[in-house]
Tab-separated table of C-alpha atoms in Angstrom:
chain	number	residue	atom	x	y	z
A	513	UNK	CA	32.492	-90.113	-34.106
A	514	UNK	CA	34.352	-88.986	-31.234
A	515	UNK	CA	33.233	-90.955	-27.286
A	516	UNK	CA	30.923	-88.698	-25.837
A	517	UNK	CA	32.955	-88.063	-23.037
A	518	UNK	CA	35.461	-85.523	-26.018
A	519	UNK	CA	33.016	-84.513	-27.680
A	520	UNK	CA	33.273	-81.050	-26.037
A	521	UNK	CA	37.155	-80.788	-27.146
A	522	UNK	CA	35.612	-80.448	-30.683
A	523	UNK	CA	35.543	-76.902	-29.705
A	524	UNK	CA	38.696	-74.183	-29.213
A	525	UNK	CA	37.545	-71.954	-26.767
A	526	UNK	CA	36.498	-75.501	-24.713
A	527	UNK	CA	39.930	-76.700	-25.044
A	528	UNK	CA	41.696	-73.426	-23.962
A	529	UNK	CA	39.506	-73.289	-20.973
A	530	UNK	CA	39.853	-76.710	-20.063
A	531	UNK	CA	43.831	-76.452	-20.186
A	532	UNK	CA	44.117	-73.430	-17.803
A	533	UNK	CA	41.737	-75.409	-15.060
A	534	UNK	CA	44.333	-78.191	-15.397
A	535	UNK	CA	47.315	-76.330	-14.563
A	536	UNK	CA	45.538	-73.901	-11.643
A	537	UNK	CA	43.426	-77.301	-10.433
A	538	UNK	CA	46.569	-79.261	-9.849
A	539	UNK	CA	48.065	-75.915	-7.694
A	540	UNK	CA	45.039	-75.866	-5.891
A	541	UNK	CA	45.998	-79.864	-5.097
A	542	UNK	CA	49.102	-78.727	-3.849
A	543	UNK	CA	48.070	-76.069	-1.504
A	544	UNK	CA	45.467	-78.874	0.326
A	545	UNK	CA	48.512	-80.479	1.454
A	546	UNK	CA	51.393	-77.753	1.289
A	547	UNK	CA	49.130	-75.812	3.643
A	548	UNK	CA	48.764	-78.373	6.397
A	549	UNK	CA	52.238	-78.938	6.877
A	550	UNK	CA	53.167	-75.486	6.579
A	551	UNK	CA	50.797	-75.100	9.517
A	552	UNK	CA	52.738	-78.302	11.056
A	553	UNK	CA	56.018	-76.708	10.250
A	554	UNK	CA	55.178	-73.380	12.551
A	555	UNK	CA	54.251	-76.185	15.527
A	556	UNK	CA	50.565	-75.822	14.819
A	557	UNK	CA	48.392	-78.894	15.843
A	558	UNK	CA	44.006	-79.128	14.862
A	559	UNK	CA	43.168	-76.528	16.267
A	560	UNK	CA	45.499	-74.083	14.221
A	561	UNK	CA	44.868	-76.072	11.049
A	562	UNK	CA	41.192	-75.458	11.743
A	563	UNK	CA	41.529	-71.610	11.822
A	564	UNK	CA	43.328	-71.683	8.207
A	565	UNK	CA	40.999	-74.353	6.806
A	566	UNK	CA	37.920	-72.169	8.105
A	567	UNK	CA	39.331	-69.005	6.555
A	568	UNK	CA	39.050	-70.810	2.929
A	569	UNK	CA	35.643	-71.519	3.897
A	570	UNK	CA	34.639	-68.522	4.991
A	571	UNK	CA	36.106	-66.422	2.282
A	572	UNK	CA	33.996	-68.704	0.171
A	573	UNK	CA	30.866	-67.897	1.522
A	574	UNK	CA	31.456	-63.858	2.022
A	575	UNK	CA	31.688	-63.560	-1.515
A	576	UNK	CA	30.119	-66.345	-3.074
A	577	UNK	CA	26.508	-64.545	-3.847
A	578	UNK	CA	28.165	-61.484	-5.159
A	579	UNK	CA	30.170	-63.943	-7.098
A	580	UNK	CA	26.753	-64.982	-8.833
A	581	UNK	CA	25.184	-61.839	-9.403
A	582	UNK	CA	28.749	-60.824	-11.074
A	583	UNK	CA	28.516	-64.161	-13.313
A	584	UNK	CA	25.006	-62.313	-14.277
A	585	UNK	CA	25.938	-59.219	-15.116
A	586	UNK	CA	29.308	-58.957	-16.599
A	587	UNK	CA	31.931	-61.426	-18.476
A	588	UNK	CA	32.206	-64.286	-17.156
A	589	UNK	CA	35.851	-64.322	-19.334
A	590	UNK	CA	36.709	-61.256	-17.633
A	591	UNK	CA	36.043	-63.020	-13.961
A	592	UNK	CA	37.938	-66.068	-14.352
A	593	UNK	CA	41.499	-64.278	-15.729
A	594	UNK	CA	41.072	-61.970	-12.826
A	595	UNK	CA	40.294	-64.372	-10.539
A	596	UNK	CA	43.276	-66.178	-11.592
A	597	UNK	CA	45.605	-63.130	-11.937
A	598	UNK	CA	44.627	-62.845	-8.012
A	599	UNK	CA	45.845	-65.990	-7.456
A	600	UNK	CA	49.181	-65.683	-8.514
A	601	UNK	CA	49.575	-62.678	-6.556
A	602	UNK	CA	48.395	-64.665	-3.210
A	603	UNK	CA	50.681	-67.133	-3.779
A	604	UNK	CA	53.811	-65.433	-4.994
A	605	UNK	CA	53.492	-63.294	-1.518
A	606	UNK	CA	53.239	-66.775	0.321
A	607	UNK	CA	56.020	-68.251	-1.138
A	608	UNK	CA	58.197	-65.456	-0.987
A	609	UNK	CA	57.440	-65.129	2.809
A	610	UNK	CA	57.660	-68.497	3.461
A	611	UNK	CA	60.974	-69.088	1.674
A	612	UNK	CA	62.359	-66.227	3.627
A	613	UNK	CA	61.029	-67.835	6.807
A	614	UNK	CA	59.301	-64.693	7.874
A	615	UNK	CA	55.503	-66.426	7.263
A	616	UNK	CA	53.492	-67.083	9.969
A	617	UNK	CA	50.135	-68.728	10.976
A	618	UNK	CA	47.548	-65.187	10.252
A	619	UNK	CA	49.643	-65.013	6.512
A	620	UNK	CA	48.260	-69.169	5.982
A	621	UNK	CA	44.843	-67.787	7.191
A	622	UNK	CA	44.683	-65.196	5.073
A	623	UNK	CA	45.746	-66.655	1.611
A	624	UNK	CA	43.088	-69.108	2.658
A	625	UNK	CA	40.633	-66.394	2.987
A	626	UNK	CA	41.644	-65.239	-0.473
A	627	UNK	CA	41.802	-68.527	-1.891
A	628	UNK	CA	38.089	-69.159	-0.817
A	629	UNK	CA	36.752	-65.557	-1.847
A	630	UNK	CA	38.409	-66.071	-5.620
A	631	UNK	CA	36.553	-69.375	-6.137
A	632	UNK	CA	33.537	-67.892	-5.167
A	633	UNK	CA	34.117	-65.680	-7.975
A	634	UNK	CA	35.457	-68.778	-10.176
A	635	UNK	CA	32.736	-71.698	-10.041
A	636	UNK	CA	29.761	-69.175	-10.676
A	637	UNK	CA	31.588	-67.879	-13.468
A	638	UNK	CA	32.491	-71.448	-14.790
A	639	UNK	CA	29.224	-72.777	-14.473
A	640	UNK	CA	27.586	-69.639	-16.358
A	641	UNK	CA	29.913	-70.409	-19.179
A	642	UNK	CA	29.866	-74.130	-20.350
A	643	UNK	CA	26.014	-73.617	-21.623
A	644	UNK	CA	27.342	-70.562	-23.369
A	645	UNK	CA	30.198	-72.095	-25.499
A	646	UNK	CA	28.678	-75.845	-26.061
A	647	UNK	CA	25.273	-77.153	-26.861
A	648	UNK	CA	23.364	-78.601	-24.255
A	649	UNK	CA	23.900	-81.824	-25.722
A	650	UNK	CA	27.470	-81.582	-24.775
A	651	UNK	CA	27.135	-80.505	-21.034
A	652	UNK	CA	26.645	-83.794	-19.425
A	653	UNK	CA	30.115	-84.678	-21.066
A	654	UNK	CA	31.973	-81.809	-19.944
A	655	UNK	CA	30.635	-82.003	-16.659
A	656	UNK	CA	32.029	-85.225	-16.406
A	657	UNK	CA	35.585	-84.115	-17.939
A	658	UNK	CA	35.932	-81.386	-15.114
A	659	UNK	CA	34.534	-83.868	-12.459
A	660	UNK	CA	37.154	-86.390	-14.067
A	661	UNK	CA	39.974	-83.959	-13.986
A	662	UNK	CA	39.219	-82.105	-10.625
A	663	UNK	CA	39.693	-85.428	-8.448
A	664	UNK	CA	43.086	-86.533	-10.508
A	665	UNK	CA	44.310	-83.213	-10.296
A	666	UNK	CA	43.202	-81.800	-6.655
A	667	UNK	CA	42.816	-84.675	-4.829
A	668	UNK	CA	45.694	-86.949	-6.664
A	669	UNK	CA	48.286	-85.437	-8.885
A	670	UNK	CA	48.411	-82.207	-6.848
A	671	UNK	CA	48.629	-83.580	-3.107
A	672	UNK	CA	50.951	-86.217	-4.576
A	673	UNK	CA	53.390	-83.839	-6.062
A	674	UNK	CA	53.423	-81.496	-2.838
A	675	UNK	CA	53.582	-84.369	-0.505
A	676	UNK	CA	56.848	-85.660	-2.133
A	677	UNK	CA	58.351	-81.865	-2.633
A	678	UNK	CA	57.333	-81.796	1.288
A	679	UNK	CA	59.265	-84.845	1.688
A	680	UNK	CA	62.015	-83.785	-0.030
A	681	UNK	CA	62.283	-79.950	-0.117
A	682	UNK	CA	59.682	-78.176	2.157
A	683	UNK	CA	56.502	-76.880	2.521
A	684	UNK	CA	57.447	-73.881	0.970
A	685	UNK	CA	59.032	-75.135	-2.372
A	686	UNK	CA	55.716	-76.677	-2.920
A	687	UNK	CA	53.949	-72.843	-2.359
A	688	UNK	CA	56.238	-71.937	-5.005
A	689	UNK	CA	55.110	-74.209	-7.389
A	690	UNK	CA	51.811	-73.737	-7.040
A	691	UNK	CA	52.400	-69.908	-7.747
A	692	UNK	CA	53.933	-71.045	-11.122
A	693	UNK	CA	50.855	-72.955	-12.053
A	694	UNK	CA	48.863	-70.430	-11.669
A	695	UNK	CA	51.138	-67.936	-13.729
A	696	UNK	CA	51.330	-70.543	-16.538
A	697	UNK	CA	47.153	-70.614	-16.045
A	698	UNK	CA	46.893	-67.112	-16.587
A	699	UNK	CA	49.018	-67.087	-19.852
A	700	UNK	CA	46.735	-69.784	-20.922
A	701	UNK	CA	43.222	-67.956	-19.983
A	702	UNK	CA	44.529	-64.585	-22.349
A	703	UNK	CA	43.937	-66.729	-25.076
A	704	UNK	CA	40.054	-67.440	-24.421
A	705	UNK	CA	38.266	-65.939	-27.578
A	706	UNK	CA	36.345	-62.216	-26.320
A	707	UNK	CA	33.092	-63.766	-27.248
A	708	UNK	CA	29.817	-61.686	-26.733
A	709	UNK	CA	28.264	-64.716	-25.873
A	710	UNK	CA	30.331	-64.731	-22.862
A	711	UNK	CA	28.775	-61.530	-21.251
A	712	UNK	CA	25.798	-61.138	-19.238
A	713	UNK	CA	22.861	-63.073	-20.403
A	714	UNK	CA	18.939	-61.906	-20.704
A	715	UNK	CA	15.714	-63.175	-21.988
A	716	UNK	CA	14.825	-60.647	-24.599
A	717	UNK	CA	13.608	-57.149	-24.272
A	718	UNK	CA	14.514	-57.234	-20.115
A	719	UNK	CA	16.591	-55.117	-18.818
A	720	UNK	CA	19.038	-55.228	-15.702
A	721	UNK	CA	17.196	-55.185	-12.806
A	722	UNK	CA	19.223	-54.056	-8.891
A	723	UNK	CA	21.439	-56.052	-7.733
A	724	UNK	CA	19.419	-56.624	-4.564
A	725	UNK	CA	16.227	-57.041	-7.592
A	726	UNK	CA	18.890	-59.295	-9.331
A	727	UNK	CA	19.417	-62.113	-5.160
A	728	UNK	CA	15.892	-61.227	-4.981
A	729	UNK	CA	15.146	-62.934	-8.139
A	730	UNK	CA	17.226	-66.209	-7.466
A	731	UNK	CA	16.695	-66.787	-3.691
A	732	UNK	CA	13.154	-66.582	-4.972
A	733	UNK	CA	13.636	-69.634	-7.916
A	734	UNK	CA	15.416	-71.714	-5.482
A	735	UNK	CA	12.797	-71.370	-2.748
A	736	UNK	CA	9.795	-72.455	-4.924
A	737	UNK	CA	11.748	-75.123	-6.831
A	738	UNK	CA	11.419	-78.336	-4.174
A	739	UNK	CA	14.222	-80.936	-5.888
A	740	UNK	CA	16.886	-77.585	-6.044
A	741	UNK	CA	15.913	-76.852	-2.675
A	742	UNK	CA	15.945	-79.818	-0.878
A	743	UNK	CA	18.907	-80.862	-2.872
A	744	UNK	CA	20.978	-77.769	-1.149
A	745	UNK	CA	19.568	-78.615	2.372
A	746	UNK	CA	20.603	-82.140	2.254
A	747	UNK	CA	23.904	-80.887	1.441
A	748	UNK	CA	23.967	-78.586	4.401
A	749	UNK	CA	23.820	-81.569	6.424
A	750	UNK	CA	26.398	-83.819	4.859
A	751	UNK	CA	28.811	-81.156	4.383
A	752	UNK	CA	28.347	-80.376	8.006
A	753	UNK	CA	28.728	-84.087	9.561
A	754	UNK	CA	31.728	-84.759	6.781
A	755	UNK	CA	33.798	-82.303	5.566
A	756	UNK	CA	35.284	-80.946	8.641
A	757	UNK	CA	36.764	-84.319	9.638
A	758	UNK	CA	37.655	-85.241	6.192
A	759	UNK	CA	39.953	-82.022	6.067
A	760	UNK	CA	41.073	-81.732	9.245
A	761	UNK	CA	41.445	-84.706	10.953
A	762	UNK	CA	42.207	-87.391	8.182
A	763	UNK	CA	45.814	-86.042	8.387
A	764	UNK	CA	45.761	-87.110	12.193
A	765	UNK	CA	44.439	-90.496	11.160
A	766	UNK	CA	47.594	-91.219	8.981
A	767	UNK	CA	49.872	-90.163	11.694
A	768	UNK	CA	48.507	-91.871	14.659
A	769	UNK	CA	46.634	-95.582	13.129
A	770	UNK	CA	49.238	-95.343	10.233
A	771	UNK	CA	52.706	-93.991	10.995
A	772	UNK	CA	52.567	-92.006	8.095
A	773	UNK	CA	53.609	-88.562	7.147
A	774	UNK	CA	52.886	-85.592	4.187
A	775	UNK	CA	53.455	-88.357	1.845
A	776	UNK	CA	51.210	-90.826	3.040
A	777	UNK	CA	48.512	-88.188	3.531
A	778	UNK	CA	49.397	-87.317	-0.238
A	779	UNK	CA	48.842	-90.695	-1.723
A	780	UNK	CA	45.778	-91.125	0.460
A	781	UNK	CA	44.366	-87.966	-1.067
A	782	UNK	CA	45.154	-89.749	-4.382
A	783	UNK	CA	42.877	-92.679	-3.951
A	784	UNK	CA	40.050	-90.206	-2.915
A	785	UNK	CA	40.666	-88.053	-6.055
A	786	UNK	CA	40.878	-91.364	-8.745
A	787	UNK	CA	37.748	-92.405	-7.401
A	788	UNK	CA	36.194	-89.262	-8.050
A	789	UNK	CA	37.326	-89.000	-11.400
A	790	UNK	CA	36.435	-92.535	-12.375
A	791	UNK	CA	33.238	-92.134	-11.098
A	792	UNK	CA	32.744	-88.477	-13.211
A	793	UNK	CA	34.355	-90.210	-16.678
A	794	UNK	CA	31.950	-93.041	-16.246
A	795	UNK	CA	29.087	-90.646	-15.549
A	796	UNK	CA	30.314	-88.351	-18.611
A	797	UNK	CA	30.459	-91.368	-20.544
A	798	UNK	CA	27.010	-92.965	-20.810
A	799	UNK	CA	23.417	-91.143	-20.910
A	800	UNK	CA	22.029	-89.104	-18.250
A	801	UNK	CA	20.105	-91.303	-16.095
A	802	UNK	CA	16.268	-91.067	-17.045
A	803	UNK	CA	15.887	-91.491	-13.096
A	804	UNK	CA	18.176	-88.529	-12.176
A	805	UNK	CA	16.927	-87.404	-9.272
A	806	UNK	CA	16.529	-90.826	-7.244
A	807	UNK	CA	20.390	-91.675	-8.544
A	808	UNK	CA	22.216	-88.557	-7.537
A	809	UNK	CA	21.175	-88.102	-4.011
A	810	UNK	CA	21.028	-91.547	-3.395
A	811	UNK	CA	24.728	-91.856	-5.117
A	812	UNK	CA	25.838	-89.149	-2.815
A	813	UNK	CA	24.072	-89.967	0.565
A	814	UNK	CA	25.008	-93.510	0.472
A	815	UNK	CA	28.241	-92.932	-0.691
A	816	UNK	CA	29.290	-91.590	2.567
A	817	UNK	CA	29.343	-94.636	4.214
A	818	UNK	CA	32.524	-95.924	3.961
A	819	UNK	CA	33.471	-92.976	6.277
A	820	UNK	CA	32.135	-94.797	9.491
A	821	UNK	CA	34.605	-97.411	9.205
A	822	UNK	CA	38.097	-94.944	8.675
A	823	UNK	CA	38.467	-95.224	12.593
A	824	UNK	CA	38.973	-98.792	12.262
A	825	UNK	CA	41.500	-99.480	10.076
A	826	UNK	CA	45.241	-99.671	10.924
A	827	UNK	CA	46.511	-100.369	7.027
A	828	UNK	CA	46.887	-98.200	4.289
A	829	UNK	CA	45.162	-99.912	1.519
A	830	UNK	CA	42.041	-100.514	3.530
A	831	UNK	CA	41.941	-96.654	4.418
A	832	UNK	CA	42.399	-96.092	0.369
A	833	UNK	CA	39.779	-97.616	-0.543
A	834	UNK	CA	36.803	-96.930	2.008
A	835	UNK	CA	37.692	-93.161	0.412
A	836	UNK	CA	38.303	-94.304	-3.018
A	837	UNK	CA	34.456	-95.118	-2.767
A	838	UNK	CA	33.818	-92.091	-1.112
A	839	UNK	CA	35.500	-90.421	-3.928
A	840	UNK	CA	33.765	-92.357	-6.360
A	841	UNK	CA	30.334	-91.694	-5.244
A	842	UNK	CA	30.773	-88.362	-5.263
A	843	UNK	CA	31.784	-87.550	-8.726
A	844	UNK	CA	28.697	-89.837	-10.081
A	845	UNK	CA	26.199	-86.852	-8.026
A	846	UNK	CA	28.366	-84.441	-8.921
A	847	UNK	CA	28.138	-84.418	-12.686
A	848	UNK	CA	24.502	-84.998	-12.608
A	849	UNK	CA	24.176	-82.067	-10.473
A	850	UNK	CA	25.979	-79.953	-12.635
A	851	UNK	CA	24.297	-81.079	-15.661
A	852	UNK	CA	20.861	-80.860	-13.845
A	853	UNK	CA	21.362	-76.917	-13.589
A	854	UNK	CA	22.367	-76.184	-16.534
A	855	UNK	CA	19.679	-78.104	-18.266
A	856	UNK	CA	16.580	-76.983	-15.897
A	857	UNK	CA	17.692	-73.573	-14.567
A	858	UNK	CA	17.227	-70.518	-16.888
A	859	UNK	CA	20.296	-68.855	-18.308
A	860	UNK	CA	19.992	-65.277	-17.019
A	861	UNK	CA	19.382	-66.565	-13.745
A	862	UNK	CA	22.190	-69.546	-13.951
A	863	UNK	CA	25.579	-67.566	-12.121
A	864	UNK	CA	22.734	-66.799	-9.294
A	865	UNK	CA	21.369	-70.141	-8.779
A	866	UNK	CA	24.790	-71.495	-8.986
A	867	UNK	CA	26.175	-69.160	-6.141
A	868	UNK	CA	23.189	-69.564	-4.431
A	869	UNK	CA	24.424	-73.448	-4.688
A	870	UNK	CA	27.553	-72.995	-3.079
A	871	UNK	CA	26.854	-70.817	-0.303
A	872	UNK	CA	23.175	-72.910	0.990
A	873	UNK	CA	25.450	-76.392	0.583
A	874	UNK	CA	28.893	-75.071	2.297
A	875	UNK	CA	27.187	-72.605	4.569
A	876	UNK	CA	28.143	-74.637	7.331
A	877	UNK	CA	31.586	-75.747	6.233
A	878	UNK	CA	33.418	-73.280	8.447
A	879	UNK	CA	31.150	-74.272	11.368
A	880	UNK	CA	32.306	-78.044	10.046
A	881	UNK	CA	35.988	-77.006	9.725
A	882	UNK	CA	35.978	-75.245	13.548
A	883	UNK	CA	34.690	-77.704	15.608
A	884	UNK	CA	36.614	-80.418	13.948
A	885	UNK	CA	39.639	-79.686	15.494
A	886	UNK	CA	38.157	-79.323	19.431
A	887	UNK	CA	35.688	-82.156	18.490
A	888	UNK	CA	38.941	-84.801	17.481
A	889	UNK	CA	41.018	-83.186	20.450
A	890	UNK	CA	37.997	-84.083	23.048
A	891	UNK	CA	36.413	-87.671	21.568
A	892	UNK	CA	37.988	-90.595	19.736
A	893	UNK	CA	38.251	-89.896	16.261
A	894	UNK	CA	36.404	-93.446	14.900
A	895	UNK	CA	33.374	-91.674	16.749
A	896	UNK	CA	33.621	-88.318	14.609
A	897	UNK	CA	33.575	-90.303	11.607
A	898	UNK	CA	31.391	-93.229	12.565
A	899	UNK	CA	28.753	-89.938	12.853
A	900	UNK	CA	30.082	-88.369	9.592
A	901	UNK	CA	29.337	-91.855	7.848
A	902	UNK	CA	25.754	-92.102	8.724
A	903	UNK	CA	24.213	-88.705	8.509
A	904	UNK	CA	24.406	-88.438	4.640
A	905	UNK	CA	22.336	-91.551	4.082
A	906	UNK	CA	19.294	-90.587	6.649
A	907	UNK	CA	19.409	-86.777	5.238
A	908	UNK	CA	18.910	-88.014	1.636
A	909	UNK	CA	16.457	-90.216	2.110
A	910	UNK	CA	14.609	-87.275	3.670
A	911	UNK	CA	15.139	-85.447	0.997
A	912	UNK	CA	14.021	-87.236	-1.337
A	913	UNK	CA	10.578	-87.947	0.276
A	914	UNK	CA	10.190	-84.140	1.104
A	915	UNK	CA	10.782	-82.926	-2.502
A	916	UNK	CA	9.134	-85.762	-4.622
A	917	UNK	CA	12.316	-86.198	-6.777
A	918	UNK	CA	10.565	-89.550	-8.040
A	919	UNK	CA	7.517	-87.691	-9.660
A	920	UNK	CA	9.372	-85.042	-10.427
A	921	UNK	CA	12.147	-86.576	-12.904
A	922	UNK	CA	9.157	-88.022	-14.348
A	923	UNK	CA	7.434	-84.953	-15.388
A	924	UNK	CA	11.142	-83.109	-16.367
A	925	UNK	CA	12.954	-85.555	-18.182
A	926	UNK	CA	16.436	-84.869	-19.211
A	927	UNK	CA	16.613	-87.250	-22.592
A	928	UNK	CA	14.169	-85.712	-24.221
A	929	UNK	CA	14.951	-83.231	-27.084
A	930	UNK	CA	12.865	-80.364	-26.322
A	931	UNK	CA	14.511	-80.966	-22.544
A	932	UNK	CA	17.810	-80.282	-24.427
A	933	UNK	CA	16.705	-77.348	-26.094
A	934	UNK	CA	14.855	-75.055	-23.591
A	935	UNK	CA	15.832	-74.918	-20.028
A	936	UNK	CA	11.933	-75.467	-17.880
A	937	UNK	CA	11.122	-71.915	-17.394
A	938	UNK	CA	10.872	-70.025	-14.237
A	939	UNK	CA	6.970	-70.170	-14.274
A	940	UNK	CA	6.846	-73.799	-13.644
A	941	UNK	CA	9.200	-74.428	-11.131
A	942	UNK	CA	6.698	-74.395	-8.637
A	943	UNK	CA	5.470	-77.265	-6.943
């Protein structure tokens, strides 16, 4: 028998989907840190990084709920080859204008925009799927693959690779490659099997309701369903108090308490993206915790607090580490999470909830993303992350109170067969 953590390769379609996210996940690595010295490279300091960085965001968010409803309604196939046809374009007209040296900053801010509006499309899409081509049985394990490859890929092997072609070449060679990954991505994603169990998904005899009918419909779910709730606005708060000074100023921390350069900034992405991935793999790899809940917010809120101490480090093996565990952390919440909505949200509603799930928890990343850079300009940086550091753990503690999660794993457990079989139904998501 095959480790639970493969057991999803077992199937084709899995395996062709899986090897396109590789090859566009690792260009998405590359752009994190092709982008912010491409920005360097046209003189621009925080505060222009934070405009290009906040355009990702915000295309993100613009589109992310009709990004859902689309996962709903149509085939989710048919979203992610289009999404990453779009991609290629975006970053073929980057590279080109960027290799020509006729690129400026509003081009960076737009292909960010574009960037974040096509994985609003993606994850929805993604998520919709994996219950559609595996057994539930399986979910908790591929969860735990894409959190495993994600980190290596995003946050190590892609930053790596454009750091030293940064190094060596320029910010713009590495644009180039990543508009090559995503070609070779879409040649992969034309194989995917047209599967009718790929389309739009209803509970029989119901017919498509309005769009408006269809946000109606999920906003609704998510309101009266306390640990999915409370689990987004927890994440509000943590990606506000984090993620801004994460991406924009941990490149400023290399320079000025490290020496280092694109490189250095690579590599330290690295550490942050093998911690995630060990922590996914080992998550992927056992059962799901019977006490869910409690683990995954307390995983994640905790788990920023390594981040209070990045503004007192001078070496770059200490700074590797505090966001190795960072890293780390958040893969183990992340695969639960995952696995927790496809096992207890209903499929028809699934690409909803999902969206719904990106834009509550990053609704405040561009907010994060602009102040960063006048925040880290105007204060010393160890306070900015000193802050980041301790918000997470006092938000999910709250959380945790305020929804019950410890009664309510009880009552909705996840190891159960008939938990495997039948996502809890609408009707009893109250509280």
């Amino acid at each position: 028998m095959a480790p639970r953590a493969l057991r999803p390769f077992a199937h084709r379609d899995y395996r062709t989907l899986m090897a396109a996210l590789v090859v566009s996940v690792f260009g998405h690595g590359m752009w994190a840190v092709a982008m912010v010295y491409q920005v360097r490279r046209l003189g621009g300091g925080p505060v222009e990084l934070s405009v290009v960085a906040t355009a990702t965001s915000v295309g993100l968010l613009a589109f992310v709920l009709v990004g859902g409803i689309a996962a709903d309604r149509v085939s989710c196939r048919r979203i992610i080859v289009s999404v990453e046809a779009a991609s290629l374009t975006v970053m073929s007209t980057v590279a080109v204008l960027a290799l020509t040296g006729a690129v400026a900053l509003w081009h960076l801010a737009v292909a960010g925009f574009l960037v974040g509006a096509g994985a609003a499309f993606f994850f929805p899409a993604y998520s919709a799927l994996l219950p559609r081509m595996l057994p539930a049985e399986d979910l908790l394990a591929a969860n735990g693959m894409e959190g495993t490859l994600r980190p290596v890929l995003q946050q190590a092997a892609g930053p790596a690779a454009a750091g030293m072609i940064v190094a060596a070449l320029s910010p713009a060679h590495a644009i180039a490659g990543i508009a090559a990954c995503h070609l070779a991505a879409l040649l992969v994603l034309t194989t995917l099997a047209h599967d009718r169990r790929y389309d739009a998904h209803l509970p029989p005899g119901q017919q498509r309701p309005s769009v408006v009918a269809d946000l109606r419909e999920g906003v609704s779910y998510t309101m009266r369903t306390p640990w999915l709730l409370w689990t987004l606005l927890f994440a509000v708060i943590a990606v506000l108090s984090f993620m801004g000074p994460l991406e924009v100023l941990l490149p400023f921390v290399v320079e000025d308490q490290l020496g280092g350069d694109a490189e250095t900034f690579g590599f330290l992405l690295a550490a942050f993206g093998v911690g995630g991935a060990v922590g996914s793999l080992g998550t992927a790899s056992l059962p799901l915790p019977r006490r869910y809940l409690t683990w995954m917010i307390m995983v994640w809120g905790f788990g920023a607090l390594p981040l209070a101490a990045i503004g007192f480090v001078d070496g770059f093996w200490q700074l590797a580490g505090l966001v190795f565990v960072v890293g780390l952390t958040g893969g183990i919440g992340q695969v639960i999470w995952g696995t927790l909505l496809q096992r207890r949200v209903p499929p028809h509603m699934l690409g909803r909830v999902s969206s719904l799930d990106f834009f509550v928890s990053l609704s405040l990343m561009p907010v994060s993303m602009a102040l960063a850079g006048p925040i880290g300009e105007a204060v010393p940086l160890w306070i900015v992350f000193v802050v980041a550091g301790v918000v997470s753990p006092v938000a999910g503690v709250v959380a945790w109170l305020a929804a019950r999660m410890a009664r309510d794993e009880i009552a909705h457990p996840l190891d159960a067969p008939a938990a495997a079989a039948q996502p809890e139904p609408a009707a009893d998501a109250g509280p």
